[in-house]
Coordinates of C-alpha atoms (C1' of nucleotides) in Angstrom, one line a residue:
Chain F
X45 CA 0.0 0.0 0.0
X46 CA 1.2 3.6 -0.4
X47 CA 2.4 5.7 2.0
X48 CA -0.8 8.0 2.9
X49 CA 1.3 10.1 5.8
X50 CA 4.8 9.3 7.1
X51 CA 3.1 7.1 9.9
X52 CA 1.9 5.0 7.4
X53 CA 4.1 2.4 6.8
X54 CA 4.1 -1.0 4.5
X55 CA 4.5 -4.1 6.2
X56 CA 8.1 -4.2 4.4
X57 CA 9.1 -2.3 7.6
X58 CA 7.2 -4.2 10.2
X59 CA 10.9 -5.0 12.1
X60 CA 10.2 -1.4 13.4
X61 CA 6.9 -2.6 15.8
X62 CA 9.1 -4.5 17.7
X63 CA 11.7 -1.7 18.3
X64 CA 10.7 0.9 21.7
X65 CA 8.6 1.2 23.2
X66 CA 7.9 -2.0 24.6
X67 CA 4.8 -3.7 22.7
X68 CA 2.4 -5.1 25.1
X69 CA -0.8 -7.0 24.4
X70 CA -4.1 -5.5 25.8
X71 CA -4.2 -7.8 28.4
X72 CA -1.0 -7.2 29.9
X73 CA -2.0 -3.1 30.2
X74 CA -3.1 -3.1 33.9
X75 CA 1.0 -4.3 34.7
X76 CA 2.0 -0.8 32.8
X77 CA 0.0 1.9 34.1
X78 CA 1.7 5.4 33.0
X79 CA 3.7 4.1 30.5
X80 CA 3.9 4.6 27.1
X81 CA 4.0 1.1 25.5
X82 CA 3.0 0.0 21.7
X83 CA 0.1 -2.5 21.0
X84 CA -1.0 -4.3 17.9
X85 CA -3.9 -5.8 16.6
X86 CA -7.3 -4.5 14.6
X87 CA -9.5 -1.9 14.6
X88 CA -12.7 -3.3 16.3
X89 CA -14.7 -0.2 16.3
X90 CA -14.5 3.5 15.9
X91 CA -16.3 5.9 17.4
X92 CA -15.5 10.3 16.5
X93 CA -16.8 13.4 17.9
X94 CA -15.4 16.1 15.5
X95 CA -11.9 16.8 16.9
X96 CA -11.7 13.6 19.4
X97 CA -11.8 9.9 18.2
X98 CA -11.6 7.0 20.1
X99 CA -10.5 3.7 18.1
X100 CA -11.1 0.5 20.1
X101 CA -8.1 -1.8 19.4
X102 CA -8.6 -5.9 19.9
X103 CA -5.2 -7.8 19.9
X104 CA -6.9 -11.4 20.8
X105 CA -6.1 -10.7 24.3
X106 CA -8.8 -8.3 25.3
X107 CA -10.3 -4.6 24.1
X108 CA -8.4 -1.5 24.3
X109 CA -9.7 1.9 24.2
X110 CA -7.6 4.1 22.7
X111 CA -8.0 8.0 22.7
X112 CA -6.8 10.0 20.0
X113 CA -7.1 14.2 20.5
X114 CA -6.5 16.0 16.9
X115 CA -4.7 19.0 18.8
X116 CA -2.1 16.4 20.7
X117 CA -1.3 14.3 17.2
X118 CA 0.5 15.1 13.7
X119 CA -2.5 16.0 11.1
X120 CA -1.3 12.7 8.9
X121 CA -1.8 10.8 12.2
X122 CA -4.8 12.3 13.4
X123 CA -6.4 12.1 9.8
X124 CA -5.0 8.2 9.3
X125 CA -6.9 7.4 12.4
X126 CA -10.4 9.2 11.9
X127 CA -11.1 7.6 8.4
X128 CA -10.0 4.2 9.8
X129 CA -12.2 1.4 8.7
X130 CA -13.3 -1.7 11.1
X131 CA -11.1 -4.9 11.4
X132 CA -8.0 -2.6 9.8
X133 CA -4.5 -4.0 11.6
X134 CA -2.3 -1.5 13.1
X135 CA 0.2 -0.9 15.5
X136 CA -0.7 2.2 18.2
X137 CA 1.7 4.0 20.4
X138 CA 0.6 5.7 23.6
X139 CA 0.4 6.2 27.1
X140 CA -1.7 3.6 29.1
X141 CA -3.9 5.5 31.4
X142 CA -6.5 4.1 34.7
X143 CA -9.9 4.9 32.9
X144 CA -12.9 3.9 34.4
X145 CA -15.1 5.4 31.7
X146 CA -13.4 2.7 29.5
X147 CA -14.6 -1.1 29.3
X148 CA -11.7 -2.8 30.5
X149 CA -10.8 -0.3 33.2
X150 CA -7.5 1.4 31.1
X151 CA -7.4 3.4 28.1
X152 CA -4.0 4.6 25.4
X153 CA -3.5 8.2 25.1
X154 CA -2.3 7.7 21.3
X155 CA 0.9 9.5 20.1
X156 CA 1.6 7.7 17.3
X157 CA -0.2 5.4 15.2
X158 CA 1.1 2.8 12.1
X159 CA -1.5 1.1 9.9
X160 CA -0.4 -2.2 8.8
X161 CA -3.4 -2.7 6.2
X162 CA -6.4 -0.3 5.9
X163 CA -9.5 -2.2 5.0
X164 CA -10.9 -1.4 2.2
X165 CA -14.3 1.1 2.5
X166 CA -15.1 -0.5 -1.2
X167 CA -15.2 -3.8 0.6
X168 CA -15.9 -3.4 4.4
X169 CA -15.3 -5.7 7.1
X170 CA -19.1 -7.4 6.7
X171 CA -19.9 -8.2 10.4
X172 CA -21.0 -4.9 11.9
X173 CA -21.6 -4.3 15.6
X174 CA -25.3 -4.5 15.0
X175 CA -27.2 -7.8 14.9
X176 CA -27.3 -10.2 12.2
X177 CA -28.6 -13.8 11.3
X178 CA -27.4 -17.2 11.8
X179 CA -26.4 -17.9 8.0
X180 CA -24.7 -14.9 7.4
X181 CA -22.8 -15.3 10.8
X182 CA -22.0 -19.2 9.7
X183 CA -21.3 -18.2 6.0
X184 CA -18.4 -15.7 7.4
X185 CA -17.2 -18.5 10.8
X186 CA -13.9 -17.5 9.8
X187 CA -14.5 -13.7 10.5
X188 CA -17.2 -14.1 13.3
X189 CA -15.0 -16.0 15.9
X190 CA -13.4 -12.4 15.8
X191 CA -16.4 -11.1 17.6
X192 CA -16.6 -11.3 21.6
X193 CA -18.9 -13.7 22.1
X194 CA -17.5 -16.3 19.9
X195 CA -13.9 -15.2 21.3
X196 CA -15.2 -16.0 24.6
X197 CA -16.7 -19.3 23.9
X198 CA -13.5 -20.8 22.3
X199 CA -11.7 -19.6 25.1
X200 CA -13.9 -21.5 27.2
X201 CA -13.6 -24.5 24.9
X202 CA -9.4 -24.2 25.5
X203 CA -9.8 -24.1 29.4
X204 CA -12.3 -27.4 29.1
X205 CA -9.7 -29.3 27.3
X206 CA -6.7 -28.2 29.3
X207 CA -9.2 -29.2 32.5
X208 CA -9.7 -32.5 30.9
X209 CA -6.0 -33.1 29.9
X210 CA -4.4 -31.6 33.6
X211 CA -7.2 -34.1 35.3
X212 CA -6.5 -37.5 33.6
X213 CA -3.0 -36.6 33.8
X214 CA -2.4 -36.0 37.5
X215 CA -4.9 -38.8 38.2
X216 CA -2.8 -41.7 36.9
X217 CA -3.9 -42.2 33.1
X218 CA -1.6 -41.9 30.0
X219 CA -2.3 -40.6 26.8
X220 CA -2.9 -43.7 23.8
X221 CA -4.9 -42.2 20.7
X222 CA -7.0 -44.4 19.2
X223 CA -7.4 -44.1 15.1
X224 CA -9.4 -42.1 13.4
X225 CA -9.5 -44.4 10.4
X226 CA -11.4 -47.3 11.5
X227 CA -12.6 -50.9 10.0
X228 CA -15.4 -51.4 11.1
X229 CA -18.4 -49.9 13.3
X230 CA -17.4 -49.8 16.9
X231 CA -21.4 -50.6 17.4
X232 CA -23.0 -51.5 14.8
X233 CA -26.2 -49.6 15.1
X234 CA -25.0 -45.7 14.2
X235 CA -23.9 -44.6 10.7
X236 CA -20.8 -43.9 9.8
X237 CA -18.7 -41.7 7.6
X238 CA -17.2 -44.4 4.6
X239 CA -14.2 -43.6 3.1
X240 CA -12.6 -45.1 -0.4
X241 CA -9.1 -45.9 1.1
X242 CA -7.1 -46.2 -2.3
X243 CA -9.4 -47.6 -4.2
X244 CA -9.7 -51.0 -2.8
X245 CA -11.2 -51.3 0.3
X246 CA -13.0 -49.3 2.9
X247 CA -12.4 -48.0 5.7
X248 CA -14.8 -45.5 8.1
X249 CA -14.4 -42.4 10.1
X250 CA -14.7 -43.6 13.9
X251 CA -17.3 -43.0 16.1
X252 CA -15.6 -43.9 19.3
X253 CA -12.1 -45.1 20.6
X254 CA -13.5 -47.1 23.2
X255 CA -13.0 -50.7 21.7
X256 CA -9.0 -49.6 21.1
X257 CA -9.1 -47.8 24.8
X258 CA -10.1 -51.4 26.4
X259 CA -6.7 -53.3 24.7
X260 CA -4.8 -50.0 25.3
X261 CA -6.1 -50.3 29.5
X262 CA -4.4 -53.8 29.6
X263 CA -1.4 -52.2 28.7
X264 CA -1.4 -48.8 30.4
X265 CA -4.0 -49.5 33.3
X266 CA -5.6 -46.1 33.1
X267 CA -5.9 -44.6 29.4
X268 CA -7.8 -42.0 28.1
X269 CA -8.2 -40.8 23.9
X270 CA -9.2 -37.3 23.1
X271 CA -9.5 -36.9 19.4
X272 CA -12.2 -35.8 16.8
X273 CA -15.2 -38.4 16.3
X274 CA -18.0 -38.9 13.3
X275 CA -21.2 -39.5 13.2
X276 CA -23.2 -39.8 10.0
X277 CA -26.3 -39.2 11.3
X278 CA -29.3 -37.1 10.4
X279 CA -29.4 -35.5 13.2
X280 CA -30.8 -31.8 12.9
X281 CA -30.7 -30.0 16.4
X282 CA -29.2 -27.7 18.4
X283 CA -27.1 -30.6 20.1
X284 CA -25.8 -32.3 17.1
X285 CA -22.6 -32.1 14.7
X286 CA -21.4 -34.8 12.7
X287 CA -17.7 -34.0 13.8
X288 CA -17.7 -33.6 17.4
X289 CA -14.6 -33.5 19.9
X290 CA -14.7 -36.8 22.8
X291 CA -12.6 -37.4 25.5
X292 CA -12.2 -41.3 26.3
X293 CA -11.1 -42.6 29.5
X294 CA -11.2 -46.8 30.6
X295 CA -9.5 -47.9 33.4
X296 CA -8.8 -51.7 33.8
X297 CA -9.9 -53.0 37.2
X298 CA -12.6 -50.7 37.4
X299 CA -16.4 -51.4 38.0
X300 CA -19.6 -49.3 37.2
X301 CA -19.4 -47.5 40.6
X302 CA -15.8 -46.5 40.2
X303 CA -16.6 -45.3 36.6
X304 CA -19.5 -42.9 38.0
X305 CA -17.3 -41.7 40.4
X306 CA -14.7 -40.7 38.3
X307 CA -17.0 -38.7 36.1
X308 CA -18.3 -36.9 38.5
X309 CA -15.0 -36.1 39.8
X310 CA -13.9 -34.9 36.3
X311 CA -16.6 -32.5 35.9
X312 CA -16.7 -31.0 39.6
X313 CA -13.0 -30.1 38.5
X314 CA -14.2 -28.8 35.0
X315 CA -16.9 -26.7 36.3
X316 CA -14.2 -25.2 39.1
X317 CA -11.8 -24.9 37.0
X318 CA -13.7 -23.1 34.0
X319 CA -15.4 -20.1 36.9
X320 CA -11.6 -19.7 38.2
X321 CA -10.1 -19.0 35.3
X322 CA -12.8 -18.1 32.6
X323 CA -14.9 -15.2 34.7
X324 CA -14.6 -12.6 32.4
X325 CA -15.4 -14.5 29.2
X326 CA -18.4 -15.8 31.2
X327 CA -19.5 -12.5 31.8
X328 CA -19.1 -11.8 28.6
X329 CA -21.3 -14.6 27.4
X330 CA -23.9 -13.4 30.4
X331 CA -24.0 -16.5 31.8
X332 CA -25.3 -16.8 34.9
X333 CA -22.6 -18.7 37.0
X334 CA -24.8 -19.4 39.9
X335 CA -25.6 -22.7 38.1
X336 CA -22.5 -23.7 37.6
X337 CA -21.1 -22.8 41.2
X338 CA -24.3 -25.6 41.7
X339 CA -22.3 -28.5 40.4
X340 CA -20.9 -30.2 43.6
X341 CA -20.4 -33.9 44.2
X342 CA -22.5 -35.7 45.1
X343 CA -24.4 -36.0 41.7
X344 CA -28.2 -37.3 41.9
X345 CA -27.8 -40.7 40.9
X346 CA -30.7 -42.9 40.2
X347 CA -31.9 -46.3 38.2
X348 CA -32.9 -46.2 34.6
X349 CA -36.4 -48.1 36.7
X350 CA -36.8 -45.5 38.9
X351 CA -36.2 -43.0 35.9
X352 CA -39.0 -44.3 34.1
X353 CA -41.5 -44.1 37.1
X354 CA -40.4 -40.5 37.7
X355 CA -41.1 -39.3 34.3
X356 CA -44.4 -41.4 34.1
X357 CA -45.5 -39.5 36.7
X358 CA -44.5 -36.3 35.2
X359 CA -46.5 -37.2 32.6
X360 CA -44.0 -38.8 30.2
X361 CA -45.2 -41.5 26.8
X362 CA -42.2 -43.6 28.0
X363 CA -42.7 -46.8 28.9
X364 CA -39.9 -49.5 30.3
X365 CA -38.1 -50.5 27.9
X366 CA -37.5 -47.6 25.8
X367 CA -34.6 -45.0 25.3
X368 CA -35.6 -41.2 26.7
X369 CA -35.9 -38.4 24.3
X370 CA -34.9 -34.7 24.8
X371 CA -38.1 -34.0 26.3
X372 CA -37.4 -36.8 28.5
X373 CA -33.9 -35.4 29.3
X374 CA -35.2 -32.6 30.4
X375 CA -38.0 -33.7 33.2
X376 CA -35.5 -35.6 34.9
X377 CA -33.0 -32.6 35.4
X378 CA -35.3 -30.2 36.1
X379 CA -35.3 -30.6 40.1
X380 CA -32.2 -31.0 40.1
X381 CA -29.1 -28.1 39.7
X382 CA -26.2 -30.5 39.1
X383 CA -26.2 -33.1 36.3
X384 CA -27.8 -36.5 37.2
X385 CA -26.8 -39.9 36.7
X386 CA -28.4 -42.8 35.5
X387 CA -27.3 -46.4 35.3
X388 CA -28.4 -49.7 34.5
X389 CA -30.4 -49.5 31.8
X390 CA -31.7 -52.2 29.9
X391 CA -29.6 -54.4 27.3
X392 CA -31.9 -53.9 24.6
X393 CA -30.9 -50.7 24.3
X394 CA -27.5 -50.2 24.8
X395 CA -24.1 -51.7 22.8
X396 CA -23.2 -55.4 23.1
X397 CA -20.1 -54.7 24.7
X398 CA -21.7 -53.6 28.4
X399 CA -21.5 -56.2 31.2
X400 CA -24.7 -57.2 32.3
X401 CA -26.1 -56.7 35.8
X402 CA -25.9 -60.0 37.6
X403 CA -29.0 -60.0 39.4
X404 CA -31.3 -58.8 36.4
X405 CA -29.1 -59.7 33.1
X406 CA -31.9 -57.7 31.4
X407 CA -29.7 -54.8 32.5
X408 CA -26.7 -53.3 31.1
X409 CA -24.3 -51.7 33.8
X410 CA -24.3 -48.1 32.1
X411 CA -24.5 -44.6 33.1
X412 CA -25.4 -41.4 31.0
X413 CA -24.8 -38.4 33.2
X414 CA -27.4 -35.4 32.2
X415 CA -26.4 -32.4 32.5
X416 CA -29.0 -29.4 34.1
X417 CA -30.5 -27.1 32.0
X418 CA -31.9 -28.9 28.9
X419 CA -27.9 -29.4 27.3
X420 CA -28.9 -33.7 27.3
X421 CA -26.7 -36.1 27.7
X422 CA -23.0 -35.1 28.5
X423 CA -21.5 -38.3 29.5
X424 CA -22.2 -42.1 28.5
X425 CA -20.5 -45.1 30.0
X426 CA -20.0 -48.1 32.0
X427 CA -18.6 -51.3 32.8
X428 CA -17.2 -53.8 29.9
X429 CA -18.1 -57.0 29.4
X430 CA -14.7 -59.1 30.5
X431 CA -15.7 -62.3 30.2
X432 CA -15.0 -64.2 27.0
X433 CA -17.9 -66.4 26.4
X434 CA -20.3 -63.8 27.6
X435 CA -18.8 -61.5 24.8
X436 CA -18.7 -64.0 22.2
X437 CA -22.9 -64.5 22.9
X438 CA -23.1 -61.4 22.8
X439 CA -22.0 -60.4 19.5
X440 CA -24.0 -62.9 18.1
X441 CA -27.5 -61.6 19.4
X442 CA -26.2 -58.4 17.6
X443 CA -25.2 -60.2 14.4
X444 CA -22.3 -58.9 14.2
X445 CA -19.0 -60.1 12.1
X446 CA -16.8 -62.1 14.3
X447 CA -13.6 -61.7 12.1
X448 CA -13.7 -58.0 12.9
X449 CA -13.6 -58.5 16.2
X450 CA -11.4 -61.2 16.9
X451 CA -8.6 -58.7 17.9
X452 CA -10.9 -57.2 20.5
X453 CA -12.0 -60.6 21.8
X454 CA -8.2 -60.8 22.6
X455 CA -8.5 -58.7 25.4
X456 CA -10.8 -61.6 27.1
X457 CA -8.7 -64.1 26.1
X458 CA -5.1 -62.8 27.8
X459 CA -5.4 -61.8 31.5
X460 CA -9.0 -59.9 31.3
X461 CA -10.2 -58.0 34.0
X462 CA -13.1 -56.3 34.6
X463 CA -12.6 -52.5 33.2
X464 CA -14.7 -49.5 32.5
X465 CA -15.1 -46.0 31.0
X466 CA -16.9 -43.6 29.5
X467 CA -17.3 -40.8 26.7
X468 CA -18.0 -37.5 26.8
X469 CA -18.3 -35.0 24.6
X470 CA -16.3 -32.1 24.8
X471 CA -19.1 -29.5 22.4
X472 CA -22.0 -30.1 24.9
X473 CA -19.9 -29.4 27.8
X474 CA -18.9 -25.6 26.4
X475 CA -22.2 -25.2 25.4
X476 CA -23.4 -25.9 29.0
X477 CA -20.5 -24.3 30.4
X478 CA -21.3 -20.8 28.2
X479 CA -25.0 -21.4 28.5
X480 CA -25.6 -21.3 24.3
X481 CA -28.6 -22.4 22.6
X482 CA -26.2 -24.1 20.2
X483 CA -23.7 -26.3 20.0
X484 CA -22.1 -25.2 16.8
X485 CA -20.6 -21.7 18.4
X486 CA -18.6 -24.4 21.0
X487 CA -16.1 -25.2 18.1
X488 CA -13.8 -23.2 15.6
X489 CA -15.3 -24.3 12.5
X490 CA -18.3 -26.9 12.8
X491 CA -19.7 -29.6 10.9
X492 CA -23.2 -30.2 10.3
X493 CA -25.8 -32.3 8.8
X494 CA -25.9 -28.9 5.7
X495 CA -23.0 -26.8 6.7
X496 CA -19.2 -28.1 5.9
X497 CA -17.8 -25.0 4.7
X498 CA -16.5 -22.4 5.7
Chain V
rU277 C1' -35.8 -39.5 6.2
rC278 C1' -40.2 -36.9 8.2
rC279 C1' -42.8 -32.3 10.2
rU280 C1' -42.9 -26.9 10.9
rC281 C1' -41.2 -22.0 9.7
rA282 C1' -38.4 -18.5 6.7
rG283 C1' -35.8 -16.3 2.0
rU284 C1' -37.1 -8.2 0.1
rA285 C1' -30.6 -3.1 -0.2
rG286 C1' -23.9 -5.4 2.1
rC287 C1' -26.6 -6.7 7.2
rU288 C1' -31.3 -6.8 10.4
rC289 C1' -36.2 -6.2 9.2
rA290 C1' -41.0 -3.5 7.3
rA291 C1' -44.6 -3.3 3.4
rC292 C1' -49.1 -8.8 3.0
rG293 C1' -53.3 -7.7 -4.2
rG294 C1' -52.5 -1.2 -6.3
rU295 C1' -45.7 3.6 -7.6
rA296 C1' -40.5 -1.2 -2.6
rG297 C1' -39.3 1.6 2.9
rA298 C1' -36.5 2.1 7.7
rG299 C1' -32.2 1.4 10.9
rC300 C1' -27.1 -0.1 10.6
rA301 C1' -22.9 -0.4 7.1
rU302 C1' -20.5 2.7 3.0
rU303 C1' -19.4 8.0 1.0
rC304 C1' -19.7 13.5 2.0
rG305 C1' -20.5 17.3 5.9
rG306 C1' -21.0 18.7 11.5
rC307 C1' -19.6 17.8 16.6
rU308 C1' -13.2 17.6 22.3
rG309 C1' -15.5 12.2 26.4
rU310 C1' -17.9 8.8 23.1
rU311 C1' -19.9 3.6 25.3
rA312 C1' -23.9 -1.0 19.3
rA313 C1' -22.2 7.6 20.2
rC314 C1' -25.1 11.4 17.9
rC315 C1' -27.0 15.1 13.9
rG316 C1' -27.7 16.3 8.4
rA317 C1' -27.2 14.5 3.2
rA318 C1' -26.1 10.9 -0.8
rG319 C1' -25.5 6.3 -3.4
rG320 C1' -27.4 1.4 -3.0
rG321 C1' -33.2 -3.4 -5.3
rU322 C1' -35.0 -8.0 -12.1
rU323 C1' -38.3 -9.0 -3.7
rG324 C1' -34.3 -17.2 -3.7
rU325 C1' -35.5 -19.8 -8.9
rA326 C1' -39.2 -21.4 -12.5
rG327 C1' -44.1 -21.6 -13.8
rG328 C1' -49.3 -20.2 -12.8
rU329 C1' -53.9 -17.1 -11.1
rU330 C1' -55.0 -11.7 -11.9
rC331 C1' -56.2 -5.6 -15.4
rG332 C1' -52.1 -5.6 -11.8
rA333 C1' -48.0 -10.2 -7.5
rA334 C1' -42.8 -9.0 -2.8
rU335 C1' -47.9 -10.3 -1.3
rC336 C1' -52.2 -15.7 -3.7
rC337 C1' -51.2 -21.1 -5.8
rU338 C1' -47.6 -25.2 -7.5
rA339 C1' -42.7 -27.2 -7.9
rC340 C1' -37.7 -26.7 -6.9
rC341 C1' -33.3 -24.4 -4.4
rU342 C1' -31.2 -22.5 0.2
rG343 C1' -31.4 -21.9 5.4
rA344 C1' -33.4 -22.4 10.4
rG345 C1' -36.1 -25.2 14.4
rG346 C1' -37.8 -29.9 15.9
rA347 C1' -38.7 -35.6 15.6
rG348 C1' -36.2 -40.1 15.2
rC349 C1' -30.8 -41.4 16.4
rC350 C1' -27.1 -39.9 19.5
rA351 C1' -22.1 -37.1 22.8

RNA sequence: UCCUCAGUAGCUCAACGGUAGAGCAUUCGGCUGUUAACCGAAGGGUUGUAGGUUCGAAUCCUACCUGAGGAGCCA
């Protein structure tokens, strides 16, 4: 670009931002009060009052308002800074100053400004501050996780996974990914993604780690996968993508009671850790924390029987026998401020790999963990089946091909113990966490049933 | 796959059978403390596509396309 003023400067000389004064980010400003210090990043909005502007600067790290007085500046600088258009990068120079009219508490004094790249007023930066719809927003994903909101919501999304990675990894579990390029279903009954793998075979996105985490708990004792999952289903609601984030831990020696008690652990140090170090981007989202200061052990725990009875009486279709719906979901949480828990539920309805209660082997020892507030089923899990002719019964009720799973029959054949895990899924956790009606602002760039760009 | 709703200016919407409008964004002008700043002016449209009804269709009908919400299935 040309040289408009001598303070605009091409990005040929960009060595010079990192030259005095010191460049800060906007986050770091409350550590320099009175200084002068440089800080880069874009142009998030503009407000002027005739011989006053004041640019608001985002770097990433939080909003700065800058103030820039025509009588203080150089004309060029002055004049580069008025006619400044939204999402423009540049690099501004000035004193930081306590400012309580300001959001953020501090505010620059500008003597010196350098415009990396002025947007274009032919082409503007389309996302304005004022409202807009859902498809436009989707259609420009890239552009819109610039926005608060959606900044906050990601950063959310980081502090869940580094929650989930710094708990399995002071509580005694490694680290063994599982593939994402898989044989064969992992259950049988949900569609999957198929992929032509060279031409002559094929292979499928997976849908869970889990059969892979029970071989990988033999040799590790306590493992746990984190990894993008698939599901091909035609699934068109709020709480549904078809590629979705899941963390996977199994834990050999390990019974259903030990698995629910893990979980619950895991999210009471989610939930803690996401209101110590995420306030402000909470507050940003407006969430009201209060229900998520609610989630303390112990969880509500309950029978998938006494489940049934509970919604009957609120008035639920559902009869024993049959899986619950959202609607379902929701009656069972909604005396409750802390997720609830409900195990054994019956065999019909759950994968052939779940060990079966002893007393009632119509009953599979699972859990699905619900979380409050109508954001459905965060966790599902539960104790494996470790027995080898129970397993090998097992897959035949469910037809399924035995060569496929003779590896995983292995496992009962060398040393098995009884072992247990459980899933959950890291999208309907942020969306809980943030309070969003949709799960598809919980992750950079979703994928949907009709959305796979951008 | 099924059900419901919606497509009008760059964006968000109004007009609901009779000359297509507003706010924001953009451009020009004004304003030294603004908080999605404000005030004045300008440019900007084959009303999703294709048919049909009508003297006349953004508006009514049919099909299709695109999107949204929900059901089933699931994290």
């Amino acid at each position: 670009m040309s040289a408009e003023s001598p303070t605009v400067r091409g990005l040929g000389e960009a060595e010079d931002i990192r030259s005095v004064p010191a460049t800060i980010t906007i986050g770091e400003a409350g550590g320099h009060p009175g200084k002068t210090v440089r800080i880069q990043g874009w142009l998030y909005n503009l407000r002027k009052s005739g011989k006053i502007v004041f640019p608001i600067v985002r770097d990433g790290t939080g909003l700065m308002q800058c103030v820039a007085v025509k009588s203080n500046l150089p004309e060029p600088v002055f004049d580069s800074l008025k006619s400044l258009t939204q999402e423009s990068s540049l690099v501004v120079t000035g004193a930081i100053r306590a400012e309580p009219r300001a959001p953020g508490g501090y505010e620059l004094d500008v003597s010196d400004v350098q415009i990396i790249q002025r947007v274009s007023e032919d082409h503007p930066y389309p996302i304005t501050p004022k409202e807009h719809g859902v498809e436009f927003l989707m259609d420009h994903r890239h552009l819109w996780l610039r926005s608060r909101r959606q900044h906050a919501a990601i950063r959310v999304r980081h502090e869940v996974i580094k929650s989930i990675r710094d708990y399995f990894d002071s509580h005694g579990f490694t680290l063994v990914d599982t593939p994402i390029f898989t044989p064969a279903a992992c259950e049988g009954t949900t569609t999957l993604f198929e992929i032509d793998y060279f031409g002559d075979k094929k292979v499928y996105l997976t849908q869970s780690g889990q059969l892979y985490n029970e071989a990988n708990a033999m040799a590790f004792g306590k493992v746990y996968c984190f990894g993008p999952t698939f599901r091909a289903e035609r699934s068109k609601t709020r709480r549904h993508l078809t590629e979705f984030w899941m963390v996977e831990p199994e834990m050999a020696f390990a019974d259903l009671e030990e698995v629910k008690r893990v979980a619950e652990e895991l999210i009471v140090y989610i939930v803690g850790r996401v209101l110590e170090q995420r306030s402000e981007e909470l507050k940003t989202l407006e969430r009201d924390v209060s229900k998520l200061e609610a989630v303390r052990a112990p969880f509500p725990r309950m029978s998938y029987d006494d489940a049934v009875k509970i919604l009957q009486s609120k008035g639920s279709e559902i009869q024993w026998g049959g899986d619950f719906g959202n609607a379902d979901e929701t009656l069972l949480t909604e005396d409750f401020d802390r997720p609830v828990m409900v195990d054994r539920y019956p065999a019909s309805i759950k994968a052939f790999y779940f060990q079966l209660d002893e007393q009632r082997p119509e009953l599979a020892l699972g859990v699905d963990i619900i979380a409050p507030e109508g954001y459905g089923e965060i966790v599902g899990g539960g104790q494996r089946i470790h027995d080898l002719a129970m397993l090998e019964k097992r897959l035949t009720e469910h037809n399924l091909p035995r060569e496929a799973f003779e590896w995983y029959l292995d496992v009962r054949r060398f040393g098995t113990v009884p072992h247990g895990g459980f899933g959950m899924g890291v999208e309907r956790f942020v969306a809980w966490m943030c309070g969003l009606e949709h799960v598809r602002e919980t992750i950079p760039y979703p994928r949907m049933l009709y959305r796979t760009r951008p």
